[in-house]
Short mmCIF file of C-alpha atoms in Angstrom, two decimals:
data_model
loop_
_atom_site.label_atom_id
_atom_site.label_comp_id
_atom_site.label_asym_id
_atom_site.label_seq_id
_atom_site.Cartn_x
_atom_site.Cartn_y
_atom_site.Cartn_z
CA UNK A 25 271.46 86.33 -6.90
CA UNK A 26 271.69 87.61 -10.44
CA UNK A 27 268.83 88.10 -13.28
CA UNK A 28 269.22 84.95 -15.47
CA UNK A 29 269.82 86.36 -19.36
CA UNK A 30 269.86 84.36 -22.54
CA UNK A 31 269.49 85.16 -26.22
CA UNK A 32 267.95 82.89 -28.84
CA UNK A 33 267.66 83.63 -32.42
CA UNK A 34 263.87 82.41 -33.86
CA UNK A 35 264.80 80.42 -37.05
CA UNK A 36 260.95 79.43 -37.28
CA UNK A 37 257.68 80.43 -36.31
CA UNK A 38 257.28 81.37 -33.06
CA UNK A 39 253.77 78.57 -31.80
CA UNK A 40 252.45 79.53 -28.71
CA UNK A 41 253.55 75.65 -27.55
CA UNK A 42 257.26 77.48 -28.70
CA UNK A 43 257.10 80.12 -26.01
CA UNK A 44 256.17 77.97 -23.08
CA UNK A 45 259.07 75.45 -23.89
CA UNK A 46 261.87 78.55 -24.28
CA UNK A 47 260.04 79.59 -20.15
CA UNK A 48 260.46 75.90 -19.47
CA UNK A 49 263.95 75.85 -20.83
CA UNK A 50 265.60 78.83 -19.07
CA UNK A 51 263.92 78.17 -15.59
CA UNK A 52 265.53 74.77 -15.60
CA UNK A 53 268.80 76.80 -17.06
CA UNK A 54 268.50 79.33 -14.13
CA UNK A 55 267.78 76.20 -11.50
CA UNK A 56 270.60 74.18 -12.54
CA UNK A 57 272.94 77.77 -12.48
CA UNK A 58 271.42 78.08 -8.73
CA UNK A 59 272.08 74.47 -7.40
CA UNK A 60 268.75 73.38 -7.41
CA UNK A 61 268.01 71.74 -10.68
CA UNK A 62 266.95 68.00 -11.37
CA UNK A 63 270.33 66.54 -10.90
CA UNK A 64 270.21 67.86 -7.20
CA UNK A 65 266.75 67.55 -6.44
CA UNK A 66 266.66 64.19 -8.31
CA UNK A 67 268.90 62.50 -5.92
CA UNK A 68 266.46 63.67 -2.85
CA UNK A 69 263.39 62.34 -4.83
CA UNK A 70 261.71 65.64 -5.52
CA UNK A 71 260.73 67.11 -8.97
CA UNK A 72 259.92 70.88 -10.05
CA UNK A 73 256.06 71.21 -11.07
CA UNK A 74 254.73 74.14 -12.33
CA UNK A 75 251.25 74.99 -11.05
CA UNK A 76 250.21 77.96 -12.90
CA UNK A 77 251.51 80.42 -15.91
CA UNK A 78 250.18 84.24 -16.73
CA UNK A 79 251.73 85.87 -20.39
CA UNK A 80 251.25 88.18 -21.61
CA UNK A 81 252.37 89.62 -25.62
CA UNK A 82 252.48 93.13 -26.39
CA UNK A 83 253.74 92.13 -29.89
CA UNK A 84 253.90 88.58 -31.06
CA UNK A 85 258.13 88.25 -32.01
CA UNK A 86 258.47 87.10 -35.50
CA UNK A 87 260.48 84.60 -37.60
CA UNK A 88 264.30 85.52 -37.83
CA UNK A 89 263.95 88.00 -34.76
CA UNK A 90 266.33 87.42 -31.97
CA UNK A 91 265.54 87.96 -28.73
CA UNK A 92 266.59 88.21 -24.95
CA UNK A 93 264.96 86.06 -22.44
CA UNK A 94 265.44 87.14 -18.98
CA UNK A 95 264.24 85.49 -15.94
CA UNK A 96 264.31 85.85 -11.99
CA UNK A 97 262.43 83.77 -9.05
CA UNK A 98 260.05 85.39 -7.05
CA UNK A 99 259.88 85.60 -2.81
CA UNK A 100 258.79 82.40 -2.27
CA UNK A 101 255.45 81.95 -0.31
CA UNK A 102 255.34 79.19 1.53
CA UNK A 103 255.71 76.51 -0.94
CA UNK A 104 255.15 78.41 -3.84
CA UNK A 105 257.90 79.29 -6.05
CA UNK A 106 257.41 82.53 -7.68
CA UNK A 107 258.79 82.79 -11.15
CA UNK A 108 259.16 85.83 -13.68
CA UNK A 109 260.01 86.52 -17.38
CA UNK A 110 260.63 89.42 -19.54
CA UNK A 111 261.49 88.96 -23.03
CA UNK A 112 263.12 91.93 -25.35
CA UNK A 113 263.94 92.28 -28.63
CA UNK A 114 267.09 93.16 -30.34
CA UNK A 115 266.23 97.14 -28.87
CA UNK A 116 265.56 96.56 -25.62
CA UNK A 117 261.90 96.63 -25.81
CA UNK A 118 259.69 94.29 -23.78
CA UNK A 119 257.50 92.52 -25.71
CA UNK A 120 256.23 89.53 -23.59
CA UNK A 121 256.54 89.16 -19.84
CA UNK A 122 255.30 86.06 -17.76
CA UNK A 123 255.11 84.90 -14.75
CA UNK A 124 254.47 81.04 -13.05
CA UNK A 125 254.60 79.51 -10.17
CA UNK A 126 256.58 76.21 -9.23
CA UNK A 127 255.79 73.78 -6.86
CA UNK A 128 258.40 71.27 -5.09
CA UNK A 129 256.54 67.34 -5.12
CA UNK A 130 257.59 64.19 -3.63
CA UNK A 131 258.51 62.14 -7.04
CA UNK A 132 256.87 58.88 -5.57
CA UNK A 133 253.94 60.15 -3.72
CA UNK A 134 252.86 63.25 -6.01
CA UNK A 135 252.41 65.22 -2.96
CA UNK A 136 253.76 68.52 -1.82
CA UNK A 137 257.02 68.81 -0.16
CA UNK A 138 258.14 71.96 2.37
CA UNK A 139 261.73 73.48 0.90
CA UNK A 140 263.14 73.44 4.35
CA UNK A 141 262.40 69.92 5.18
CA UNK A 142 264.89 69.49 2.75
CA UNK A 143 267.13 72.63 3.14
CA UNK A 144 266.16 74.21 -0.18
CA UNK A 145 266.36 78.34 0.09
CA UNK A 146 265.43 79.65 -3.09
CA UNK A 147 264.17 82.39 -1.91
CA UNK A 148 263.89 85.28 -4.22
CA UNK A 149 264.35 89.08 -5.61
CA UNK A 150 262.32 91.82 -6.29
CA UNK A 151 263.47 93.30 -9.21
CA UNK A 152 260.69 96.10 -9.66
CA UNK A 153 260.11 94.69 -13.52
CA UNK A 154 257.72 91.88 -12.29
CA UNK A 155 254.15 91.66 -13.95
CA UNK A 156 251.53 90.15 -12.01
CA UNK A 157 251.12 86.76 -10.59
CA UNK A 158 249.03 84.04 -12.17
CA UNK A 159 245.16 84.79 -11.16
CA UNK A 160 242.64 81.34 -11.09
CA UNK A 161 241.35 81.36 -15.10
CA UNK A 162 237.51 82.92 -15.14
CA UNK A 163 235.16 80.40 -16.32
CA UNK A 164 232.70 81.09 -18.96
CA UNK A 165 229.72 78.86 -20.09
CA UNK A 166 231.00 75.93 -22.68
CA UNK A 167 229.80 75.34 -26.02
CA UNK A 168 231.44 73.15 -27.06
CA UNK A 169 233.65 69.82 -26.17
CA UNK A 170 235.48 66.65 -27.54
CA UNK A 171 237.82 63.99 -25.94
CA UNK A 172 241.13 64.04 -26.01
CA UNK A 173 243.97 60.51 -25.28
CA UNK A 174 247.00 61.73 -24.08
CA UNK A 175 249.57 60.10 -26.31
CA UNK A 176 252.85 58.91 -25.21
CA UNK A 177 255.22 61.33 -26.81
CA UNK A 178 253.28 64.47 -25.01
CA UNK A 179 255.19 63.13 -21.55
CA UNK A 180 257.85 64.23 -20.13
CA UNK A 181 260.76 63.21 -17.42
CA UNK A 182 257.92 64.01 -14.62
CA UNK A 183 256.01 61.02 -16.48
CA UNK A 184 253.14 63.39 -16.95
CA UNK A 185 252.02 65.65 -20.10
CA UNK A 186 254.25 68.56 -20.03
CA UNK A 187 252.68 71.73 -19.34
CA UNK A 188 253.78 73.00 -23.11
CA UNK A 189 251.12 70.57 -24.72
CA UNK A 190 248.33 71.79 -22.98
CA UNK A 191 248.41 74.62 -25.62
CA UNK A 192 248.83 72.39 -28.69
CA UNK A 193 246.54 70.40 -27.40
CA UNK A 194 243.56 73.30 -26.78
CA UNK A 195 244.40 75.18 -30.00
CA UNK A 196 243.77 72.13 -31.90
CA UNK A 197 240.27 72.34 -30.46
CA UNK A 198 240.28 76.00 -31.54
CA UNK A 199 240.93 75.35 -35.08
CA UNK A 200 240.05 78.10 -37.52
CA UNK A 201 238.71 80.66 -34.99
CA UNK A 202 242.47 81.90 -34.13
CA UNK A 203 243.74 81.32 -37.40
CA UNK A 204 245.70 84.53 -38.49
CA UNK A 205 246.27 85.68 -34.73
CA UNK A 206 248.50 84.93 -32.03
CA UNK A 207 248.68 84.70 -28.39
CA UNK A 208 248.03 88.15 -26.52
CA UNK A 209 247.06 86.83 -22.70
CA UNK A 210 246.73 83.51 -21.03
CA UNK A 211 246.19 82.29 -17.77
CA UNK A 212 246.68 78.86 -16.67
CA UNK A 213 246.17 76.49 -13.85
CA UNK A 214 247.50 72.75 -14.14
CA UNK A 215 245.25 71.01 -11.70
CA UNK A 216 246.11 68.01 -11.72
CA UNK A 217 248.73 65.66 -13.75
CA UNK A 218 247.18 64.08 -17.15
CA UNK A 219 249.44 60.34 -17.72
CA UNK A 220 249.36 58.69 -21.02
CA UNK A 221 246.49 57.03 -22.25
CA UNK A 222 244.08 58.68 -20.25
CA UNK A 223 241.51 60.13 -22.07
CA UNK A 224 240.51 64.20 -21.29
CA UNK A 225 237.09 65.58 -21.65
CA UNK A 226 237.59 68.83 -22.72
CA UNK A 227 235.03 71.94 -22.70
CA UNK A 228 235.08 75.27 -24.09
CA UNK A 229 233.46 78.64 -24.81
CA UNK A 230 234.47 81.73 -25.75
CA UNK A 231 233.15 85.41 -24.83
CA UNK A 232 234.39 88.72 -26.14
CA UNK A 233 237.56 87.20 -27.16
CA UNK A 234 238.42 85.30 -24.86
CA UNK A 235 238.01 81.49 -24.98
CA UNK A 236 237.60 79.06 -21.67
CA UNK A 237 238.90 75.61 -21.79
CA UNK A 238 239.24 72.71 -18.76
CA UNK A 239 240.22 69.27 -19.01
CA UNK A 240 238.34 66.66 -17.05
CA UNK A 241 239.40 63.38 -15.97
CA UNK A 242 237.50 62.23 -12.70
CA UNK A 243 238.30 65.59 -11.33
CA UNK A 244 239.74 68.99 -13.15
CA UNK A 245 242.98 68.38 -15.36
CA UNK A 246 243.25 71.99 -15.92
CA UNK A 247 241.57 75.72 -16.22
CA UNK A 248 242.64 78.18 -19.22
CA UNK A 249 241.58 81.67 -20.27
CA UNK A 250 243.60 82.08 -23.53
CA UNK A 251 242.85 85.71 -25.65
CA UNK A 252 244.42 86.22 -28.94
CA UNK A 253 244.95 89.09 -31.74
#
């Protein structure tokens, strides 16, 4: 198995939404390279989920910059799907690394599927460049909430909101605190799916930088320590 490498050139700004779908893009790249992409896993009634995301920015890239994307799956645990990310610029130099982890679900029943039930060995590398795995986000005391209806166009082929929105979605509670900064440090856990038309409660608070958001609907949608600089 072989380090998955791809280069894009930023013709806009670079949103924090923008990252997550250029990690969503080249895991589904890498999977599809690997034999295990929707196509296959489509036809056996499974879909990828992603559970949780860490990032990390050293330096936020900007407009114009183009960059290397590089990313590798983890020794999987069980059935949890390690995922990594670096991301360079046009010298070499790391300036964002991430890491997620996948999950394999039953398309019909939503529920959790063991890989070799199904003869799926995705099993990983170490490559020695891996940051650390996505931690559970810290909660902080809330200060502040609103409700949010998941509109139609923020699903995707899952049927559920893709995991990209969740960060349009929070900084538009954010508003004018982060304006002028971007991302530095996020960590993430999706919960629990949010469909269209449901309606999130969503709370937040911030302390010494860094802000806590969750999404409630009946139960937690999703957990979120976001920082930015």
């Amino acid at each position: 198995m072989e380090i998955y490498k791809k280069e894009i050139q930023l013709t806009e700004e670079l949103s924090t939404r923008g990252l997550f779908q250029i990690l969503q893009d080249v895991s589904a790249d890498h999977c599809n390279m690997l034999g295990y992409g929707m196509d296959k896993l489509g036809r056996e009634g499974l879909i990828w989920v992603v559970a949780r995301h860490y990032v990390k920015a050293e330096r936020w890239p900007e407009k114009g910059e183009k960059l290397q994307i590089s990313t590798w799956p983890g020794k999987t645990k069980h059935v949890m799907f390690p995922r990594f990310f670096v991301v360079r610029d046009c010298r070499g130099e790391k300036i964002i690394e991430a890491s997620a982890i996948w999950t394999l679900v039953n398309m019909e029943t939503r529920k959790l599927v063991l890989p070799n039930e199904f003869h799926i060995d995705l099993d990983g590398m170490v490559t020695g460049d891996e940051c650390r795995l996505p931690g559970t986000a810290r909660k902080i005391p809330t200060t502040e909430s609103t409700a949010f209806v998941v509109p139609q166009e923020y699903m995707d082929t899952n049927l559920h909101m893709n995991n990209t929105r969740y960060y349009e979605m929070s900084e538009k509670c954010f508003g004018s605190r982060i304006e002028g900064r971007h991302l530095y440090e996020v960590t993430t856990d999706y919960v629990s799916e949010a469909l269209a038309g449901e309606e999130i409660k969503l709370f937040w608070g911030e302390e010494n930088g860094r802000i806590y958001i969750t999404g409630e609907n009946n139960g937690t949608v999703f957990k979120m320590n976001i920082e930015y600089r």
